[in-house]
Coordinates of C-alpha atoms and ligand atoms in Angstrom, one line a residue:
M1 CA -43.3 -43.3 -146.5
N2 CA -41.3 -42.2 -149.6
S3 CA -38.6 -40.5 -148.7
N4 CA -40.0 -37.0 -150.8
T5 CA -42.3 -37.0 -147.9
L6 CA -39.8 -37.6 -145.5
Q7 CA -37.5 -35.2 -146.8
A8 CA -40.6 -32.4 -146.8
I9 CA -40.6 -33.8 -142.6
L10 CA -37.5 -32.7 -141.6
R11 CA -37.5 -29.7 -143.0
T12 CA -40.6 -28.9 -141.4
L13 CA -39.0 -29.6 -138.2
P14 CA -38.3 -26.1 -136.4
K15 CA -34.5 -25.1 -135.8
I16 CA -32.6 -25.6 -132.4
D17 CA -31.2 -22.0 -132.9
A18 CA -34.8 -20.6 -133.2
L19 CA -36.3 -22.2 -130.5
L20 CA -33.8 -20.8 -128.6
R21 CA -34.2 -17.3 -129.3
I22 CA -37.8 -18.2 -128.3
P23 CA -37.9 -15.6 -124.9
Q24 CA -39.7 -17.9 -122.3
I25 CA -36.9 -20.2 -123.1
E26 CA -34.3 -17.8 -123.5
A27 CA -35.2 -17.6 -120.0
L28 CA -34.5 -21.1 -118.9
Q29 CA -31.5 -20.6 -120.0
S30 CA -30.4 -18.2 -117.6
S31 CA -31.5 -21.0 -115.1
Y32 CA -30.2 -23.6 -116.2
G33 CA -27.5 -23.0 -118.7
R34 CA -27.4 -22.5 -122.7
E35 CA -25.9 -26.3 -122.8
K36 CA -28.5 -28.2 -120.9
V37 CA -31.8 -26.4 -122.4
T38 CA -30.2 -26.9 -126.2
Q39 CA -29.6 -30.7 -125.1
A40 CA -33.3 -30.9 -124.0
L41 CA -34.5 -29.3 -126.9
R42 CA -32.4 -31.9 -129.2
A43 CA -34.4 -34.8 -126.9
M44 CA -37.6 -33.0 -128.1
V45 CA -37.1 -32.2 -131.7
E46 CA -36.1 -35.8 -132.4
D47 CA -39.0 -37.1 -130.1
L48 CA -41.1 -34.6 -132.7
R49 CA -39.1 -36.1 -135.1
A50 CA -40.1 -39.4 -135.2
E51 CA -44.3 -38.8 -134.0
L52 CA -44.3 -37.0 -137.4
V53 CA -42.6 -39.9 -139.1
E54 CA -45.0 -42.4 -137.5
K55 CA -48.0 -40.2 -138.1
G56 CA -46.8 -38.7 -141.0
E57 CA -49.6 -35.5 -140.6
Q58 CA -47.9 -32.1 -140.1
A59 CA -49.3 -29.0 -139.3
E60 CA -51.7 -30.3 -136.8
V61 CA -48.8 -32.1 -134.6
L62 CA -46.3 -29.4 -135.2
K63 CA -48.6 -26.7 -134.2
A64 CA -50.0 -28.7 -131.0
W65 CA -46.1 -29.2 -130.3
T66 CA -44.7 -25.7 -130.7
T67 CA -47.7 -24.2 -128.3
G68 CA -46.9 -26.0 -125.2
L69 CA -43.0 -25.9 -125.8
P70 CA -41.8 -23.4 -122.6
G71 CA -43.9 -25.3 -120.8
R72 CA -43.0 -28.9 -121.5
L73 CA -39.0 -28.0 -121.6
A74 CA -39.3 -26.5 -118.0
G75 CA -41.0 -29.3 -117.0
K76 CA -38.7 -31.7 -118.4
L77 CA -35.5 -30.0 -116.9
G78 CA -37.0 -29.4 -113.6
N79 CA -38.0 -33.1 -113.5
E80 CA -34.3 -33.9 -114.4
L81 CA -32.7 -31.7 -111.5
E82 CA -35.3 -32.8 -108.7
S83 CA -33.8 -34.3 -106.1
S84 CA -34.3 -37.5 -105.0
L85 CA -34.2 -36.9 -101.2
R86 CA -38.1 -35.2 -100.6
P87 CA -40.1 -34.3 -97.8
V88 CA -42.9 -36.7 -97.4
I89 CA -45.8 -37.0 -95.0
N90 CA -45.5 -40.1 -92.4
A91 CA -48.8 -41.2 -91.8
T92 CA -47.7 -45.0 -90.6
G93 CA -47.7 -43.7 -86.9
V94 CA -43.9 -45.1 -86.2
L95 CA -42.4 -42.5 -84.7
V96 CA -38.7 -42.9 -85.0
H97 CA -39.0 -44.1 -88.8
T98 CA -35.5 -44.7 -90.0
N99 CA -36.6 -45.2 -93.6
L100 CA -38.3 -41.3 -93.4
G101 CA -35.1 -40.0 -91.9
R102 CA -35.8 -41.3 -88.1
S103 CA -36.2 -37.9 -85.8
P104 CA -38.1 -34.8 -87.5
L105 CA -35.5 -31.8 -85.9
A106 CA -36.6 -29.0 -83.8
P107 CA -36.9 -25.2 -85.4
A108 CA -34.0 -24.0 -82.8
A109 CA -31.6 -26.7 -84.1
I110 CA -32.4 -25.6 -88.0
R111 CA -32.3 -21.7 -86.9
R112 CA -28.6 -23.2 -85.5
M113 CA -27.7 -24.9 -88.7
A114 CA -28.8 -22.2 -90.9
D115 CA -26.3 -19.8 -88.7
V116 CA -23.3 -21.5 -89.4
A117 CA -24.5 -22.7 -92.9
T118 CA -23.4 -20.3 -95.3
V119 CA -20.7 -18.1 -93.1
Y120 CA -16.7 -19.4 -91.8
T121 CA -16.9 -20.0 -88.2
T122 CA -14.9 -21.6 -85.5
L123 CA -15.4 -25.4 -86.2
E124 CA -11.9 -25.8 -85.1
Y125 CA -10.5 -22.2 -84.5
D126 CA -9.5 -21.0 -81.3
L127 CA -10.7 -17.4 -81.5
E128 CA -8.8 -16.6 -77.4
K129 CA -5.3 -17.9 -79.1
G130 CA -5.8 -17.2 -82.6
S131 CA -4.7 -20.4 -83.6
R132 CA -5.9 -23.9 -84.5
G133 CA -8.5 -25.2 -82.1
S134 CA -10.6 -28.8 -82.1
R135 CA -13.6 -29.6 -83.3
G136 CA -13.9 -31.6 -80.2
V137 CA -15.2 -29.2 -77.8
H138 CA -18.4 -28.4 -79.7
A139 CA -21.6 -29.5 -77.9
Q140 CA -18.9 -30.6 -74.5
R141 CA -19.8 -27.9 -72.1
L142 CA -23.5 -29.1 -73.0
F143 CA -22.9 -32.6 -72.5
G144 CA -21.2 -32.2 -68.6
M145 CA -24.3 -30.4 -68.0
I146 CA -26.4 -33.4 -68.8
F147 CA -24.1 -36.1 -68.3
P148 CA -21.8 -34.5 -65.1
G149 CA -18.9 -35.4 -64.3
R150 CA -18.8 -37.8 -67.9
A151 CA -17.0 -37.0 -71.5
A152 CA -18.3 -37.2 -74.8
H153 CA -17.6 -37.7 -78.5
V154 CA -19.7 -37.4 -81.2
V155 CA -19.4 -39.1 -84.6
N156 CA -21.3 -39.9 -87.6
N157 CA -23.8 -42.3 -86.2
N158 CA -23.6 -44.8 -83.7
A159 CA -22.9 -47.8 -85.6
A160 CA -19.6 -46.0 -86.1
A161 CA -19.6 -45.0 -81.8
V162 CA -19.5 -48.9 -82.0
L163 CA -16.9 -49.3 -84.4
L164 CA -14.6 -46.5 -82.7
A165 CA -14.9 -47.9 -79.6
L166 CA -14.9 -51.3 -80.2
N167 CA -11.8 -51.0 -82.1
T168 CA -9.9 -48.4 -79.4
L169 CA -10.7 -50.3 -76.3
A170 CA -10.4 -53.9 -78.2
E171 CA -8.0 -54.5 -81.3
G172 CA -7.0 -57.8 -81.4
R173 CA -8.6 -59.0 -77.9
E174 CA -11.5 -59.8 -76.3
V175 CA -15.3 -58.7 -76.4
I176 CA -17.6 -60.4 -74.4
V177 CA -20.8 -60.2 -75.3
S178 CA -24.0 -62.8 -74.0
R179 CA -25.3 -64.7 -77.5
G180 CA -29.2 -63.1 -76.8
E181 CA -27.5 -59.5 -78.0
L182 CA -26.0 -60.2 -81.0
V183 CA -28.4 -58.3 -83.1
E184 CA -29.0 -57.2 -86.7
I185 CA -30.1 -53.4 -86.8
G186 CA -30.9 -52.4 -90.8
G187 CA -29.3 -55.1 -92.3
S188 CA -26.1 -53.8 -92.6
F189 CA -25.7 -53.0 -88.9
R190 CA -24.7 -56.8 -87.3
I191 CA -22.5 -56.8 -84.2
P192 CA -20.4 -59.8 -84.9
D193 CA -19.5 -57.9 -88.2
V194 CA -19.0 -54.4 -86.7
M195 CA -16.4 -56.3 -84.4
R196 CA -14.8 -58.2 -86.8
K197 CA -14.3 -54.7 -88.9
G198 CA -13.4 -53.3 -85.3
Q199 CA -10.6 -55.9 -85.1
A200 CA -11.9 -57.1 -81.9
I201 CA -12.6 -60.7 -81.5
L202 CA -16.0 -61.5 -80.4
K203 CA -16.5 -63.9 -77.4
E204 CA -19.9 -65.2 -77.4
V205 CA -21.5 -66.3 -73.9
G206 CA -24.8 -68.0 -73.0
T207 CA -27.8 -68.9 -75.0
T208 CA -30.2 -66.5 -77.0
N209 CA -32.5 -66.8 -74.6
R210 CA -30.5 -67.2 -71.1
T211 CA -27.1 -65.9 -70.2
R212 CA -26.1 -66.0 -66.6
L213 CA -23.1 -63.5 -64.7
A214 CA -21.0 -66.8 -64.6
D215 CA -21.2 -67.5 -68.0
Y216 CA -19.2 -64.0 -68.5
E217 CA -16.9 -64.6 -65.8
E218 CA -15.8 -67.6 -67.1
A219 CA -15.4 -66.0 -70.5
I220 CA -12.6 -63.9 -69.1
G221 CA -9.5 -64.5 -69.8
A222 CA -5.9 -62.9 -70.4
N223 CA -6.6 -61.4 -74.0
T224 CA -10.0 -59.8 -72.9
A225 CA -10.3 -55.9 -72.7
L226 CA -14.1 -55.5 -72.5
L227 CA -17.6 -56.6 -71.4
L228 CA -20.6 -55.0 -74.1
K229 CA -24.1 -54.9 -73.2
V230 CA -25.9 -54.4 -76.7
H231 CA -29.4 -53.1 -76.3
T232 CA -31.9 -55.0 -78.4
S233 CA -33.7 -52.5 -80.1
N234 CA -35.5 -54.1 -82.3
Y235 CA -36.8 -57.1 -80.9
R236 CA -37.4 -59.1 -77.8
I237 CA -36.7 -62.2 -76.1
V238 CA -39.8 -63.3 -74.0
G239 CA -40.8 -66.6 -72.2
F240 CA -37.9 -69.2 -70.3
T241 CA -35.2 -66.3 -70.5
A242 CA -32.5 -64.6 -68.2
Q243 CA -30.2 -61.8 -68.6
V244 CA -27.6 -60.4 -66.3
S245 CA -28.6 -56.8 -65.2
L246 CA -26.0 -54.0 -65.8
S247 CA -25.1 -52.9 -62.7
E248 CA -24.1 -57.1 -61.8
L249 CA -22.0 -56.8 -65.0
A250 CA -20.4 -53.2 -63.8
E251 CA -19.5 -55.3 -60.9
L252 CA -18.1 -58.0 -62.6
G253 CA -16.1 -55.0 -64.9
K254 CA -14.7 -53.7 -61.7
R255 CA -13.8 -56.6 -59.8
R256 CA -11.5 -57.8 -62.9
N257 CA -10.4 -54.3 -64.3
L258 CA -12.9 -54.6 -67.6
P259 CA -14.4 -51.6 -69.0
V260 CA -18.1 -52.4 -69.7
M261 CA -19.8 -50.4 -72.4
V262 CA -23.2 -50.5 -73.8
D263 CA -24.8 -49.9 -76.6
Q264 CA -27.9 -48.0 -75.5
G265 CA -29.0 -47.3 -79.5
S266 CA -31.8 -45.0 -79.1
G267 CA -30.5 -42.6 -77.1
N268 CA -33.2 -42.1 -74.7
L269 CA -32.2 -39.4 -71.9
V270 CA -35.7 -38.7 -70.6
D271 CA -37.6 -40.9 -68.2
L272 CA -40.5 -42.1 -70.9
S273 CA -42.0 -44.0 -68.0
E274 CA -43.6 -40.9 -67.0
M275 CA -45.1 -40.5 -70.8
G276 CA -46.8 -44.1 -69.4
I277 CA -43.9 -45.9 -72.3
G278 CA -42.1 -49.3 -71.3
A279 CA -39.0 -49.6 -68.8
E280 CA -36.5 -47.8 -71.4
P281 CA -33.8 -46.6 -68.2
P282 CA -32.6 -43.3 -70.1
V283 CA -29.1 -43.4 -70.7
A284 CA -28.0 -41.3 -67.6
T285 CA -29.1 -44.3 -65.4
L286 CA -27.0 -46.6 -67.4
L287 CA -24.2 -44.9 -66.4
D288 CA -25.2 -44.5 -62.9
Q289 CA -25.0 -48.5 -63.0
G290 CA -22.1 -48.4 -63.7
A291 CA -21.6 -48.6 -67.6
D292 CA -18.1 -47.1 -68.2
L293 CA -19.2 -46.1 -71.9
V294 CA -22.5 -45.5 -73.8
T295 CA -23.0 -45.6 -77.2
F296 CA -26.1 -44.1 -78.7
S297 CA -28.1 -42.1 -82.2
G298 CA -28.4 -38.4 -82.4
D299 CA -31.6 -39.2 -84.6
K300 CA -33.9 -41.7 -83.2
L301 CA -35.0 -40.3 -79.1
L302 CA -32.8 -38.0 -78.3
G303 CA -34.3 -36.2 -81.4
G304 CA -31.2 -34.5 -83.3
P305 CA -29.4 -34.8 -86.2
Q306 CA -27.8 -38.0 -87.9
S307 CA -24.6 -38.9 -85.3
G308 CA -23.3 -41.2 -82.9
I309 CA -22.5 -40.4 -79.0
L310 CA -20.3 -41.8 -76.5
V311 CA -20.4 -40.6 -72.9
G312 CA -18.4 -42.1 -70.1
R313 CA -15.1 -42.5 -68.3
A314 CA -12.4 -39.4 -69.3
D315 CA -9.9 -41.9 -70.0
L316 CA -11.8 -43.8 -72.6
L317 CA -12.7 -41.1 -74.1
E318 CA -9.6 -39.7 -74.0
R319 CA -8.4 -42.7 -76.0
I320 CA -11.0 -43.0 -78.3
R321 CA -10.6 -39.3 -79.2
K322 CA -7.2 -39.8 -79.7
N323 CA -7.7 -43.1 -82.4
P324 CA -7.0 -42.0 -85.9
L325 CA -10.6 -43.3 -87.0
S326 CA -11.7 -40.3 -85.0
R327 CA -10.9 -38.9 -88.1
A328 CA -12.4 -40.2 -90.8
L329 CA -16.0 -40.6 -88.4
R330 CA -15.8 -37.4 -87.4
V331 CA -19.2 -35.1 -88.1
D332 CA -19.0 -31.6 -89.9
K333 CA -20.5 -27.4 -88.7
L334 CA -23.9 -28.4 -89.3
T335 CA -24.2 -31.3 -87.2
Y336 CA -22.4 -30.1 -84.0
A337 CA -25.0 -27.3 -84.5
A338 CA -28.1 -29.1 -84.5
L339 CA -27.1 -31.5 -82.1
E340 CA -26.0 -28.6 -79.8
A341 CA -29.2 -26.9 -79.9
T342 CA -31.0 -29.8 -79.2
L343 CA -28.7 -31.0 -76.2
E344 CA -29.6 -27.0 -75.2
S345 CA -33.4 -27.8 -74.7
Y346 CA -32.3 -30.9 -72.5
A347 CA -29.5 -28.9 -70.2
R348 CA -33.1 -26.0 -69.9
G349 CA -35.0 -29.4 -69.3
R350 CA -37.2 -28.4 -72.0
A351 CA -36.9 -31.4 -74.1
R352 CA -40.2 -32.4 -74.1
A353 CA -41.9 -29.5 -74.8
E354 CA -39.6 -28.0 -77.3
L355 CA -38.1 -31.7 -79.2
P356 CA -40.5 -32.6 -81.8
V357 CA -40.4 -36.6 -81.6
L358 CA -41.0 -36.3 -78.1
R359 CA -43.7 -33.7 -78.4
I360 CA -45.5 -36.4 -80.8
M361 CA -45.0 -39.1 -78.6
Q362 CA -46.5 -37.6 -75.7
Q363 CA -49.5 -36.6 -77.7
S364 CA -53.0 -37.9 -75.8
A365 CA -54.7 -40.5 -78.4
E366 CA -57.6 -37.9 -78.0
S367 CA -56.1 -35.2 -79.4
V368 CA -54.9 -37.5 -82.0
G369 CA -58.1 -38.5 -82.7
E370 CA -58.9 -35.0 -82.8
R371 CA -57.0 -34.6 -85.3
A372 CA -58.2 -37.5 -87.2
R373 CA -61.9 -36.4 -87.1
H374 CA -61.2 -32.8 -88.3
C375 CA -58.8 -34.6 -91.5
A376 CA -62.0 -37.0 -92.1
A377 CA -64.5 -33.7 -92.0
R378 CA -61.9 -31.7 -94.0
I379 CA -61.9 -35.4 -96.5
G380 CA -65.8 -35.2 -96.5
E381 CA -65.8 -31.5 -97.6
L382 CA -63.9 -32.4 -100.6
T383 CA -65.2 -35.1 -101.7
G384 CA -68.5 -35.3 -101.0
D385 CA -69.3 -39.0 -100.0
R386 CA -66.8 -40.2 -102.3
M387 CA -64.8 -41.4 -99.4
R388 CA -65.6 -43.5 -96.9
T389 CA -63.9 -42.6 -93.4
E390 CA -64.0 -44.4 -90.0
I391 CA -62.0 -43.5 -86.6
L392 CA -61.0 -46.0 -84.6
P393 CA -58.6 -47.2 -82.0
G394 CA -54.8 -48.6 -82.2
A395 CA -51.6 -48.5 -81.5
S396 CA -49.0 -46.0 -82.6
L397 CA -45.1 -47.2 -82.4
V398 CA -41.6 -45.9 -81.2
G399 CA -40.0 -47.6 -83.8
G400 CA -37.0 -50.2 -84.3
G401 CA -33.9 -49.1 -82.9
A402 CA -35.4 -47.0 -80.4
A403 CA -38.7 -49.3 -78.4
P404 CA -39.6 -51.9 -80.7
T405 CA -42.2 -53.5 -79.3
E406 CA -43.1 -50.4 -77.4
E407 CA -47.1 -49.2 -78.3
I408 CA -48.4 -45.9 -77.7
P409 CA -52.2 -45.8 -77.8
T410 CA -53.8 -43.8 -80.4
I411 CA -56.7 -43.0 -82.7
L412 CA -56.4 -43.7 -86.6
L413 CA -58.3 -43.0 -89.4
A414 CA -59.4 -45.5 -92.0
V415 CA -60.0 -44.6 -95.7
S416 CA -61.7 -46.3 -98.4
C417 CA -62.8 -45.6 -102.1
P418 CA -65.5 -47.4 -103.2
G419 CA -63.9 -50.1 -106.4
K420 CA -60.3 -49.6 -104.9
S421 CA -58.2 -51.9 -103.1
A422 CA -56.4 -50.4 -99.8
T423 CA -53.2 -51.4 -102.0
E424 CA -54.0 -49.3 -104.7
L425 CA -55.1 -46.4 -102.4
E426 CA -51.8 -46.9 -100.2
C427 CA -50.0 -46.8 -103.7
S428 CA -51.4 -43.9 -105.1
L429 CA -50.3 -42.0 -102.2
R430 CA -47.0 -42.7 -101.9
A431 CA -47.1 -41.5 -105.7
G432 CA -48.6 -38.0 -105.3
L433 CA -47.2 -34.5 -104.0
P434 CA -46.3 -34.4 -101.3
P435 CA -46.0 -38.8 -101.1
V436 CA -47.9 -39.8 -98.1
V437 CA -46.4 -43.2 -96.3
A438 CA -49.9 -45.2 -95.0
R439 CA -49.8 -48.7 -93.8
I440 CA -52.7 -50.9 -94.8
Q441 CA -54.3 -53.1 -91.9
E442 CA -56.8 -55.6 -92.3
D443 CA -57.2 -55.0 -96.1
R444 CA -57.5 -51.0 -94.8
L445 CA -56.2 -48.2 -95.2
I446 CA -55.2 -46.6 -92.3
L447 CA -53.4 -43.4 -91.5
D448 CA -52.2 -42.2 -87.6
L449 CA -52.0 -38.3 -87.6
R450 CA -49.8 -38.6 -84.3
T451 CA -47.1 -38.8 -86.9
V452 CA -48.7 -36.3 -89.2
L453 CA -46.5 -33.0 -88.4
D454 CA -48.5 -30.0 -87.6
G455 CA -49.1 -28.1 -90.5
Q456 CA -49.5 -30.7 -92.8
E457 CA -53.0 -32.1 -92.2
E458 CA -54.7 -29.9 -94.9
D459 CA -51.8 -31.2 -97.5
L460 CA -52.8 -34.9 -96.3
A461 CA -56.8 -33.8 -96.9
R462 CA -56.2 -33.1 -100.3
A463 CA -53.7 -36.1 -101.1
V464 CA -56.9 -38.2 -99.9
A465 CA -59.1 -36.2 -101.6
A466 CA -56.8 -37.0 -104.7
L467 CA -57.4 -40.6 -104.2
A468 CA -61.4 -40.1 -105.4
G469 CA -60.6 -38.2 -108.5
V470 CA -61.3 -34.7 -106.9
S471 CA -58.4 -32.3 -107.8
T472 CA -57.5 -29.9 -105.5
R473 CA -54.9 -28.2 -107.3
Ligands
LIG1 C1 -29.8 -47.8 -83.6 C2 -28.8 -48.2 -83.5 C3 -27.3 -48.9 -83.9 C4 -27.2 -48.2 -85.2 O1 -27.2 -46.6 -85.1 P1 -26.8 -46.0 -86.5 O2 -27.2 -44.4 -85.8 O3 -27.9 -45.8 -86.9 O4 -25.7 -45.9 -87.0 C5 -26.1 -49.8 -83.3 N1 -26.9 -50.3 -82.1 C6 -28.1 -49.9 -81.6 C7 -28.6 -50.4 -80.4 C8 -29.0 -49.3 -81.9 O5 -30.4 -49.3 -81.7

């Protein structure tokens, strides 16, 4: 290209100032600010220049570029500011899916958060005295109703609860744990590491598969501070095994004047066996069996916001609250608001009816199947017979960090599309809007409607229809 042609191209490039005066673009400035819009326009004009230099042709390219400009600019600005935290449809059938943000909150929790979010609150203010109060008072009355005679404390998550408890009760001293319970939960939470960071000294006893009471007893020395039991919430040891029951350990603790702590994990507060789900003892049972302190997450089976909860003997909780680390691990008003609303459901005996995670758990396989068939029919309506659907029995999972091996019978929807692999379909579903997370089983794309929330069914059917190239927008 000779320099004359290049000059000609550069002369025809639109001027930024002129573009900024286009009414639709002017409007964008009130949302995004003049500077951001100008920046985006510069980048777009630069792309145009490159295109013109490459193609050499001007009028056509320039016309096409100008026609769609406001729309493309709006899209570009929107994309740049788009949140990476977006809703997804969980069609995996894993109830407490840590990667998908664990438990969805109940509407009452959302309302309570909204009530306090945009205004000043009594977070740390005593209205009677007209002076500074303590955020530690929030949720206390509800915990008192759910765990009579015990004290409680709320921190950011269960990892923080364990760290804080170990540091408070066993700094520079020994904590005795069974080798079968030295768990890792989700990569970064490993009991031995948390122990070290809490400045406690880990004393392992027994073997991976068998630990006896005598092992604990023999390990107790002058520097022992705590007996710890950790719920093995993402694996099971089966076969030739022996574990010490909590009651036995608690009895030993009393005899030797040592507190017994249980890292329970899931925050299961109701008797799940009534729902046909395994033998996970609720937190209250652990306290009844003699645990002095129990720690658990607020966002697993409890069904509340991300938080860590410590419940137990008042004197231990008093020491825990006074630990300066508490300040670093404290929660904000939104967490208290959502947690209080969630706990209120338990205090009123309405948790099973009101909390999404427990409702999802209680859906019968038949009713999940009915939703699956309905979804299959809708997919058929949208795509003709371009998508194949099949209904088959299967299992939903409670999920890691809660009840790992616990399966709930369900009815699954398998979908396939001639000429496309299950992997391709799964990948396209994830790229959709809203993204759908599904699983692949025996080379089939599997959707479990159990974890698809009320009101998401139509979006799911449309997302599947889009796999067959059916546009539903
Ligand atoms: C989930 C879990 C944790 C970690 O809890 P977070 O709330 O994720 O910090 C610790 N211990 C056990 C036994 C758990 O199940």
